[in-house]
Amino acid sequence: TPHTTIRDLLFALSYTFLANLLHWPAGVVPVTLVREDEQKYDIEKIPTIQRDSIAKVLHQSMQSSEGLPVGVQVITKRWSDELCLYVMSEIEQGVDFKGRPQFK
């Protein structure tokens, strides 16, 4: 997938920037890796009204994604940095993720 894909998906991902704009503590914890059978975004299985340019880019970007990390984003209210880190630690311990992406 080309590095410019993010440019095409920026609008769809903009909600993830909200925590930074509001100064909320946030972090991402990897929990698994994309499996071979998960590296698709089947446009034919979504409603016709949702088959837009973003869906097409998602379809393309999912190809060859096997082995990439999948994470959980944790966001807490302002001034709750310790809580954010605590929740991330609990997820990390509960999942016990040991995978590392295999770059080609």
mmCIF file of C-alpha atoms in Angstrom:
data_model
loop_
_atom_site.group_PDB
_atom_site.id
_atom_site.type_symbol
_atom_site.label_atom_id
_atom_site.label_comp_id
_atom_site.label_asym_id
_atom_site.label_seq_id
_atom_site.Cartn_x
_atom_site.Cartn_y
_atom_site.Cartn_z
ATOM 1 C CA THR A 1 0.000 0.000 0.000
ATOM 2 C CA PRO A 2 1.464 3.379 -0.896
ATOM 3 C CA HIS A 3 2.397 5.771 1.886
ATOM 4 C CA THR A 4 -0.021 8.309 0.407
ATOM 5 C CA THR A 5 -3.022 6.181 1.457
ATOM 6 C CA ILE A 6 -3.316 8.171 4.685
ATOM 7 C CA ARG A 7 -4.036 11.281 2.626
ATOM 8 C CA ASP A 8 -7.088 9.541 1.142
ATOM 9 C CA LEU A 9 -8.292 8.298 4.543
ATOM 10 C CA LEU A 10 -7.614 11.420 6.601
ATOM 11 C CA PHE A 11 -11.260 12.506 6.676
ATOM 12 C CA ALA A 12 -12.412 9.061 7.818
ATOM 13 C CA LEU A 13 -9.801 8.955 10.591
ATOM 14 C CA SER A 14 -10.176 12.526 11.805
ATOM 15 C CA TYR A 15 -12.194 11.487 14.879
ATOM 16 C CA THR A 16 -9.072 9.800 16.257
ATOM 17 C CA PHE A 17 -7.385 13.219 16.509
ATOM 18 C CA LEU A 18 -10.039 14.520 18.885
ATOM 19 C CA ALA A 19 -8.156 13.373 22.002
ATOM 20 C CA ASN A 20 -5.103 15.405 20.993
ATOM 21 C CA LEU A 21 -7.149 18.508 20.279
ATOM 22 C CA LEU A 22 -8.872 18.284 23.679
ATOM 23 C CA HIS A 23 -5.653 17.402 25.526
ATOM 24 C CA TRP A 24 -7.045 14.052 26.670
ATOM 25 C CA PRO A 25 -4.485 11.367 27.538
ATOM 26 C CA ALA A 26 -4.488 8.657 24.880
ATOM 27 C CA GLY A 27 -2.459 5.684 23.786
ATOM 28 C CA VAL A 28 -2.621 2.572 21.634
ATOM 29 C CA VAL A 29 -1.963 -0.985 22.773
ATOM 30 C CA PRO A 30 -1.301 -3.716 20.173
ATOM 31 C CA VAL A 31 -3.522 -6.729 20.807
ATOM 32 C CA THR A 32 -3.102 -8.987 17.772
ATOM 33 C CA LEU A 33 -1.846 -9.170 14.200
ATOM 34 C CA VAL A 34 -3.906 -9.178 11.005
ATOM 35 C CA ARG A 35 -4.433 -12.773 9.884
ATOM 36 C CA GLU A 36 -4.331 -13.871 6.257
ATOM 37 C CA ASP A 37 -8.121 -14.373 6.195
ATOM 38 C CA GLU A 38 -8.683 -10.839 7.539
ATOM 39 C CA GLN A 39 -6.792 -8.885 4.901
ATOM 40 C CA LYS A 40 -9.836 -7.884 2.917
ATOM 41 C CA TYR A 41 -12.545 -5.245 3.031
ATOM 42 C CA ASP A 42 -15.306 -6.701 0.903
ATOM 43 C CA ILE A 43 -17.031 -3.779 -0.783
ATOM 44 C CA GLU A 44 -19.743 -6.067 -2.133
ATOM 45 C CA LYS A 45 -20.909 -6.885 1.415
ATOM 46 C CA ILE A 46 -21.571 -3.305 2.511
ATOM 47 C CA PRO A 47 -24.686 -1.283 1.607
ATOM 48 C CA THR A 48 -24.510 0.391 -1.795
ATOM 49 C CA ILE A 49 -24.797 3.845 -0.244
ATOM 50 C CA GLN A 50 -21.537 3.207 1.678
ATOM 51 C CA ARG A 51 -19.503 2.164 -1.376
ATOM 52 C CA ASP A 52 -17.721 5.491 -1.653
ATOM 53 C CA SER A 53 -14.128 6.519 -2.334
ATOM 54 C CA ILE A 54 -13.153 5.770 1.280
ATOM 55 C CA ALA A 55 -14.466 2.205 0.972
ATOM 56 C CA LYS A 56 -12.408 1.747 -2.193
ATOM 57 C CA VAL A 57 -9.233 2.992 -0.491
ATOM 58 C CA LEU A 58 -9.909 0.733 2.514
ATOM 59 C CA HIS A 59 -10.360 -2.209 0.151
ATOM 60 C CA GLN A 60 -6.996 -1.487 -1.483
ATOM 61 C CA SER A 61 -5.159 -0.788 1.774
ATOM 62 C CA MET A 62 -6.243 -4.069 3.374
ATOM 63 C CA GLN A 63 -4.547 -6.114 0.661
ATOM 64 C CA SER A 64 -1.179 -7.433 1.848
ATOM 65 C CA SER A 65 -1.896 -6.360 5.444
ATOM 66 C CA GLU A 66 -1.247 -9.791 6.961
ATOM 67 C CA GLY A 67 1.058 -9.547 9.961
ATOM 68 C CA LEU A 68 0.432 -5.864 10.708
ATOM 69 C CA PRO A 69 -0.508 -5.015 14.305
ATOM 70 C CA VAL A 70 -4.087 -4.308 15.361
ATOM 71 C CA GLY A 71 -4.421 -2.050 18.378
ATOM 72 C CA VAL A 72 -6.916 -0.709 20.886
ATOM 73 C CA GLN A 73 -6.963 3.031 21.465
ATOM 74 C CA VAL A 74 -7.455 4.114 25.072
ATOM 75 C CA ILE A 75 -8.656 7.654 25.826
ATOM 76 C CA THR A 76 -9.357 9.093 29.270
ATOM 77 C CA LYS A 77 -10.571 12.463 30.428
ATOM 78 C CA ARG A 78 -8.190 15.382 30.858
ATOM 79 C CA TRP A 79 -5.709 15.134 33.735
ATOM 80 C CA SER A 80 -6.216 11.345 33.974
ATOM 81 C CA ASP A 81 -2.875 10.309 32.513
ATOM 82 C CA GLU A 82 -2.287 7.669 35.188
ATOM 83 C CA LEU A 83 -5.688 6.121 34.506
ATOM 84 C CA CYS A 84 -4.923 5.944 30.801
ATOM 85 C CA LEU A 85 -1.613 4.208 31.478
ATOM 86 C CA TYR A 86 -3.293 1.868 33.976
ATOM 87 C CA VAL A 87 -5.986 0.817 31.483
ATOM 88 C CA MET A 88 -3.356 0.309 28.778
ATOM 89 C CA SER A 89 -1.316 -1.820 31.180
ATOM 90 C CA GLU A 90 -4.358 -3.931 32.082
ATOM 91 C CA ILE A 91 -5.116 -4.550 28.405
ATOM 92 C CA GLU A 92 -1.494 -5.380 27.724
ATOM 93 C CA GLN A 93 -1.352 -7.897 30.575
ATOM 94 C CA GLY A 94 -4.751 -9.386 29.749
ATOM 95 C CA VAL A 95 -3.975 -9.913 26.088
ATOM 96 C CA ASP A 96 -0.307 -10.866 26.555
ATOM 97 C CA PHE A 97 0.533 -9.776 23.016
ATOM 98 C CA LYS A 98 3.958 -11.026 21.944
ATOM 99 C CA GLY A 99 3.719 -10.583 18.176
ATOM 100 C CA ARG A 100 5.955 -8.477 16.059
ATOM 101 C CA PRO A 101 5.097 -7.473 12.496
ATOM 102 C CA GLN A 102 7.176 -9.231 9.846
ATOM 103 C CA PHE A 103 8.185 -6.562 7.349
ATOM 104 C CA LYS A 104 8.823 -7.685 3.807
#
